[in-house]
Tab-separated table of C-alpha atoms in Angstrom:
chain	number	residue	atom	x	y	z
F	24	MET	CA	33.669	7.361	-14.699
F	25	GLU	CA	30.539	8.635	-12.907
F	26	GLU	CA	28.287	6.231	-12.633
F	27	LYS	CA	25.167	6.194	-14.691
F	28	LYS	CA	21.562	7.630	-13.373
F	29	TYR	CA	18.545	5.752	-13.624
F	30	HIS	CA	15.746	8.230	-15.838
F	31	VAL	CA	12.415	8.417	-14.421
F	32	GLU	CA	9.731	10.263	-16.764
F	33	LYS	CA	7.465	12.065	-15.790
F	34	ASN	CA	3.575	11.132	-15.409
F	35	THR	CA	4.562	7.410	-15.084
F	36	VAL	CA	4.676	5.001	-12.691
F	37	GLN	CA	8.005	5.204	-11.940
F	38	GLU	CA	7.404	9.224	-10.040
F	39	THR	CA	4.509	7.718	-8.316
F	40	LEU	CA	7.026	5.426	-6.409
F	41	ILE	CA	9.478	8.534	-5.585
F	42	ILE	CA	7.578	10.758	-4.209
F	43	PRO	CA	7.165	9.049	-0.592
F	44	LEU	CA	10.767	7.900	-0.872
F	45	TYR	CA	11.738	11.646	-1.933
F	46	GLY	CA	9.488	12.626	1.505
F	47	ARG	CA	11.908	10.012	3.349
F	48	LYS	CA	15.257	11.949	2.371
F	49	VAL	CA	13.531	15.013	3.248
F	50	CYS	CA	12.538	13.859	6.655
F	51	SER	CA	15.935	12.937	7.874
F	52	GLU	CA	17.119	16.113	6.471
F	53	ARG	CA	14.973	17.809	8.051
F	54	PHE	CA	13.549	16.101	11.132
F	55	PRO	CA	17.960	14.083	12.066
F	56	GLU	CA	16.694	13.644	15.633
F	57	LEU	CA	13.333	11.489	14.700
F	58	PHE	CA	14.686	10.005	11.247
F	59	GLN	CA	17.550	9.031	9.136
F	60	ASP	CA	16.965	7.443	6.321
F	61	PRO	CA	20.281	6.739	4.385
F	62	GLU	CA	18.993	4.371	1.578
F	63	ALA	CA	15.877	6.673	0.517
F	64	GLU	CA	19.272	9.444	0.184
F	65	ARG	CA	21.331	7.293	-1.726
F	66	ILE	CA	18.694	6.362	-4.573
F	67	CYS	CA	17.237	10.021	-5.077
F	68	ASN	CA	20.901	10.390	-5.546
F	69	GLY	CA	20.833	7.725	-8.490
F	70	LEU	CA	18.221	8.718	-10.164
F	71	ASP	CA	17.515	11.209	-13.166
F	72	TYR	CA	15.298	13.296	-12.000
F	73	ASP	CA	14.162	16.893	-11.542
F	74	PHE	CA	13.118	16.998	-7.713
F	75	ALA	CA	13.160	20.938	-7.735
F	76	GLU	CA	9.123	21.197	-8.316
F	77	LYS	CA	8.839	18.506	-5.186
F	78	GLY	CA	11.343	19.916	-3.324
F	79	LYS	CA	10.013	23.551	-3.311
F	80	LYS	CA	6.272	21.600	-2.280
F	81	MET	CA	8.101	20.068	0.288
F	82	GLN	CA	9.876	23.003	1.381
F	83	SER	CA	6.523	24.778	2.884
F	84	GLY	CA	4.622	23.483	6.344
F	85	PHE	CA	1.965	21.477	4.701
F	86	GLY	CA	4.462	19.928	2.433
F	87	LEU	CA	7.211	18.857	5.260
F	88	PHE	CA	4.517	17.999	7.521
F	89	GLY	CA	3.484	15.520	4.467
F	90	ALA	CA	6.894	14.273	4.571
F	91	LEU	CA	6.981	13.584	8.256
F	92	GLU	CA	3.545	11.758	7.663
F	93	VAL	CA	5.580	9.661	5.494
F	94	ALA	CA	8.411	9.230	8.104
F	95	GLN	CA	6.031	8.389	11.049
F	96	ARG	CA	3.984	5.729	9.006
F	97	GLN	CA	7.203	4.226	7.950
F	98	TYR	CA	8.821	4.205	11.630
F	99	ASP	CA	5.182	2.678	12.839
F	100	LEU	CA	4.850	-0.298	10.735
F	101	ALA	CA	9.026	-1.202	10.940
F	102	TYR	CA	7.900	-1.203	14.920
F	103	GLU	CA	5.005	-3.381	14.212
F	104	VAL	CA	7.465	-5.733	12.620
F	105	LYS	CA	9.975	-5.528	14.553
F	106	GLU	CA	7.858	-6.218	17.869
F	107	TYR	CA	7.032	-9.227	16.057
F	108	LEU	CA	10.024	-10.857	15.315
F	109	LYS	CA	10.954	-11.038	19.207
F	110	VAL	CA	8.644	-13.482	19.076
F	111	HIS	CA	8.668	-14.973	15.986
F	112	PRO	CA	12.556	-14.715	14.611
F	113	ARG	CA	12.514	-16.387	11.984
F	114	ALA	CA	9.245	-15.018	10.797
F	115	CYS	CA	8.371	-13.978	7.192
F	116	VAL	CA	7.836	-10.214	6.463
F	117	VAL	CA	5.423	-9.550	3.832
F	118	ASN	CA	5.561	-5.965	2.533
F	119	LEU	CA	2.136	-5.520	0.458
F	120	GLY	CA	2.433	-3.236	-2.254
F	121	CYS	CA	6.110	-2.219	-1.935
F	122	GLY	CA	7.270	-0.360	-4.193
F	123	LEU	CA	10.270	1.572	-2.719
F	124	ASP	CA	10.347	0.512	0.103
F	125	ASP	CA	12.894	-0.806	2.116
F	126	THR	CA	11.559	-1.442	5.382
F	127	PHE	CA	12.482	-5.464	5.769
F	128	ALA	CA	15.870	-4.221	5.667
F	129	LYS	CA	15.849	-2.166	9.053
F	130	CYS	CA	14.148	-4.684	10.398
F	131	ASP	CA	16.196	-8.066	9.435
F	132	ASN	CA	17.615	-9.859	12.454
F	133	GLY	CA	19.313	-12.131	10.738
F	134	THR	CA	17.472	-14.997	10.374
F	135	CYS	CA	13.659	-13.617	9.476
F	136	ARG	CA	12.804	-13.858	5.437
F	137	GLY	CA	11.437	-10.734	3.672
F	138	ILE	CA	8.721	-11.299	0.678
F	139	ASN	CA	7.752	-7.828	-1.151
F	140	VAL	CA	4.924	-8.098	-3.461
F	141	ASP	CA	3.735	-5.098	-6.131
F	142	MET	CA	2.547	-5.417	-9.613
F	143	PRO	CA	5.155	-6.633	-12.277
F	144	ASP	CA	6.546	-3.299	-13.724
F	145	VAL	CA	6.970	-1.896	-9.935
F	146	ILE	CA	9.087	-5.289	-9.016
F	147	ALA	CA	11.097	-4.362	-12.338
F	148	ILE	CA	11.655	-0.525	-11.106
F	149	ARG	CA	12.550	-2.190	-7.648
F	150	ASN	CA	14.976	-4.572	-8.897
F	151	GLU	CA	16.915	-1.812	-10.428
F	152	LEU	CA	17.125	0.579	-8.197
F	153	LEU	CA	16.506	-1.763	-4.476
F	154	PRO	CA	18.102	-5.154	-5.033
F	155	VAL	CA	17.370	-8.004	-3.089
F	156	ARG	CA	19.219	-8.715	0.066
F	157	GLU	CA	19.676	-12.443	1.819
F	158	ARG	CA	16.673	-14.390	2.478
F	159	GLU	CA	14.264	-11.768	0.885
F	160	GLU	CA	12.367	-11.709	-2.491
F	161	ASN	CA	10.341	-9.659	-4.960
F	162	VAL	CA	7.175	-10.558	-6.192
F	163	GLY	CA	5.135	-9.616	-9.146
F	164	SER	CA	1.566	-9.895	-8.422
F	165	ASP	CA	-1.764	-8.617	-8.536
F	166	LEU	CA	-2.523	-7.919	-4.610
F	167	ASN	CA	-5.901	-9.028	-5.125
F	168	GLU	CA	-5.075	-12.347	-7.098
F	169	ASP	CA	-3.494	-14.582	-4.989
F	170	ASP	CA	-0.955	-16.126	-6.068
F	171	TRP	CA	1.611	-14.366	-4.278
F	172	MET	CA	0.294	-16.242	-1.402
F	173	GLU	CA	1.666	-18.806	-2.237
F	174	LYS	CA	5.032	-17.313	-2.098
F	175	VAL	CA	4.059	-17.149	1.797
F	176	GLU	CA	5.856	-19.425	4.190
F	177	SER	CA	4.312	-18.964	7.757
F	178	GLU	CA	5.399	-21.957	9.758
F	179	ASP	CA	7.538	-19.951	11.524
F	180	GLY	CA	4.685	-17.166	11.661
F	181	ALA	CA	4.161	-13.879	9.426
F	182	ILE	CA	3.576	-9.780	9.935
F	183	PHE	CA	2.242	-8.208	6.592
F	184	PHE	CA	2.069	-4.675	6.382
F	185	ALA	CA	0.692	-1.900	3.841
F	186	SER	CA	2.042	1.489	3.785
F	187	GLY	CA	-0.469	3.960	1.560
F	188	VAL	CA	-1.671	1.290	-0.425
F	189	PHE	CA	-5.201	0.437	1.000
F	190	TYR	CA	-6.664	3.849	0.005
F	191	TYR	CA	-6.851	2.441	-3.468
F	192	PHE	CA	-8.933	-1.303	-2.647
F	193	LYS	CA	-12.849	-1.105	-2.766
F	194	ARG	CA	-13.724	-1.931	-0.063
F	195	ASN	CA	-15.159	-5.467	-1.534
F	196	ASP	CA	-11.929	-6.243	-2.962
F	197	LEU	CA	-9.994	-5.182	0.586
F	198	LYS	CA	-12.540	-7.333	2.263
F	199	THR	CA	-12.270	-10.514	0.401
F	200	MET	CA	-8.539	-10.185	0.293
F	201	LEU	CA	-7.921	-10.409	4.325
F	202	LYS	CA	-10.844	-12.825	4.483
F	203	LYS	CA	-8.791	-14.692	2.543
F	204	MET	CA	-5.751	-14.399	4.823
F	205	ALA	CA	-7.411	-15.038	7.431
F	206	VAL	CA	-8.191	-18.579	6.427
F	207	ARG	CA	-4.549	-18.798	4.969
F	208	PHE	CA	-2.675	-17.251	7.768
F	209	PRO	CA	-3.914	-18.517	10.884
F	210	GLY	CA	-2.059	-16.862	13.794
F	211	CYS	CA	-0.394	-14.295	11.646
F	212	VAL	CA	-0.514	-10.487	11.898
F	213	ILE	CA	-1.158	-7.266	9.149
F	214	CYS	CA	-0.630	-3.956	9.781
F	215	PHE	CA	-1.839	-1.284	7.544
F	216	ASP	CA	-2.698	2.864	7.674
F	217	THR	CA	-6.678	3.770	7.622
F	218	CYS	CA	-8.270	7.432	7.183
F	219	ASN	CA	-11.730	7.942	7.319
F	220	SER	CA	-13.705	9.642	4.565
F	221	ARG	CA	-12.900	13.285	5.347
F	222	GLY	CA	-9.132	12.152	5.098
F	223	ALA	CA	-9.823	10.681	1.960
F	224	LYS	CA	-12.003	13.161	0.145
F	225	LEU	CA	-8.839	15.650	1.029
F	226	MET	CA	-6.552	12.907	-0.070
F	227	THR	CA	-8.502	12.978	-4.050
F	228	LYS	CA	-7.944	16.965	-3.914
F	229	THR	CA	-3.873	16.568	-2.968
F	230	TRP	CA	-1.319	13.977	-3.986
F	231	ILE	CA	-3.751	11.341	-4.993
F	232	LYS	CA	-4.689	13.224	-7.964
F	233	GLU	CA	-1.224	13.193	-9.242
F	234	ALA	CA	-1.773	9.464	-9.586
F	235	GLY	CA	-5.006	9.764	-12.002
F	236	ILE	CA	-7.321	9.460	-8.820
F	237	SER	CA	-10.431	11.627	-9.424
F	238	ASP	CA	-13.584	9.095	-7.900
F	239	VAL	CA	-13.246	9.480	-3.649
F	240	ASN	CA	-15.414	5.530	-3.931
F	241	ALA	CA	-12.797	4.199	-5.274
F	242	LEU	CA	-10.531	4.538	-1.959
F	243	PHE	CA	-10.669	2.309	1.170
F	244	SER	CA	-11.595	4.788	4.064
F	245	LEU	CA	-12.195	3.561	7.810
F	246	GLU	CA	-14.899	5.205	10.309
F	247	ASP	CA	-14.455	2.704	13.302
F	248	LYS	CA	-12.489	-0.536	13.680
F	249	LYS	CA	-15.874	-1.851	14.227
F	250	GLU	CA	-16.332	-2.476	10.656
F	251	LEU	CA	-13.333	-4.343	9.969
F	252	GLU	CA	-14.060	-6.774	13.720
F	253	GLY	CA	-17.546	-7.730	11.313
F	254	TRP	CA	-15.656	-8.426	8.583
F	255	SER	CA	-14.546	-12.159	9.395
F	256	PRO	CA	-15.228	-14.313	12.243
F	257	ASP	CA	-11.109	-15.932	11.810
F	258	PHE	CA	-10.499	-12.067	12.872
F	259	ALA	CA	-9.044	-12.621	16.567
F	260	SER	CA	-8.322	-9.246	17.372
F	261	VAL	CA	-8.468	-5.401	15.418
F	262	GLU	CA	-6.353	-2.869	17.030
F	263	ALA	CA	-6.089	0.952	16.068
F	264	ARG	CA	-2.929	3.390	17.217
F	265	SER	CA	-2.640	6.736	16.177
F	266	TYR	CA	-1.055	7.275	13.105
F	267	MET	CA	1.093	10.236	14.410
F	268	ARG	CA	1.229	9.449	18.258
F	269	GLY	CA	0.240	6.046	18.987
F	270	TYR	CA	4.149	4.666	18.907
F	271	ARG	CA	6.414	7.479	19.644
F	272	ASP	CA	4.894	10.839	20.479
F	273	ILE	CA	6.336	13.128	18.761
F	274	TYR	CA	4.124	16.472	19.324
F	275	SER	CA	5.620	17.730	22.462
F	276	GLU	CA	8.990	18.447	19.877
F	277	MET	CA	6.857	20.276	17.163
F	278	SER	CA	6.431	24.051	16.357
F	279	LEU	CA	2.481	25.154	16.251
F	280	LEU	CA	1.614	24.959	13.352
F	281	TYR	CA	2.729	20.431	13.342
F	282	LYS	CA	1.133	20.376	17.051
F	283	LEU	CA	-2.360	21.933	15.230
F	284	MET	CA	-1.642	19.164	12.360
F	285	ILE	CA	-1.270	16.397	14.298
F	286	LYS	CA	-4.626	17.188	16.071
F	287	PHE	CA	-6.470	17.491	12.773
F	288	CYS	CA	-4.654	14.095	12.135
F	289	ASP	CA	-5.854	12.557	14.741
F	290	ASN	CA	-9.031	14.639	15.615
F	291	TRP	CA	-10.529	15.066	12.220
F	292	VAL	CA	-9.251	12.351	9.731
F	293	ASN	CA	-8.859	9.302	12.017
F	294	MET	CA	-5.439	8.530	10.532
F	295	GLN	CA	-4.899	5.114	12.364
F	296	ILE	CA	-2.590	2.375	11.946
F	297	ILE	CA	-4.988	-0.900	12.226
F	298	LYS	CA	-3.452	-4.101	13.428
F	299	ILE	CA	-5.027	-7.320	12.590
F	300	THR	CA	-4.328	-10.616	14.847
F	301	PHE	CA	-5.418	-13.379	12.469
F	302	GLY	CA	-6.715	-16.701	15.126
F	303	LYS	CA	-5.692	-19.988	15.236
F	304	ARG	CA	-7.490	-22.858	13.920
F	305	GLU	CA	-7.637	-25.850	16.102
F	306	ARG	CA	-6.578	-29.127	13.994
F	307	THR	CA	-9.042	-32.042	13.261
């Protein structure tokens, strides 16, 4: 009996969720020596959705590079999670704006805990397509609310990460959230990707337009990590590394076109992975 496929409507939240998922699948097929994601392929194969249009876009040079960016971003953030778990093996791994990302499964060391946070309608889809593993929980919540923080037990440490999420935040809302987290989770870490204002403008002309966002001022962008250093006295450190070359340098393995595009990402739109360590508070 043929397994029933999960139907995805066009121009819905479901469709925005499968864009990065499909990008990881395509990257696995085209760059298997760099990135393999059988889970992305499994989920895509289980969807009732016509990938023909997106497939054509991703077969172009620029489209395929976009898929490579998505895969590289997941690699970078997973690297930070794995490094943190080496020191804090029982820590809580918190995926903010998780969508259909399965980084916890890729990083699970057998003792850590995973919490995936996203809007309730997204979590409902995730529960269907990506059921929780042992020691993992899906939480339906708006990140701008504080209730999801109640779920995070940080006695053994916690690392938070957000993949392609904070661009959608207003600057003051993100600042407020990070300041609250620094107070609530001393000694813990958050990692996320950023780009500068030129990159944000470029996004509004491409894939963010498909999500219904046309106001570039609504997007968070970052010119220099020094801005973040001034956001809170509870930030112990703010680090930045190149998105495309900071964790594994794939430059030498790429074609001339992609080498130029990597330089564009680094030098023109300043794509980075930001890592903030929250300061520990002295007990009184």
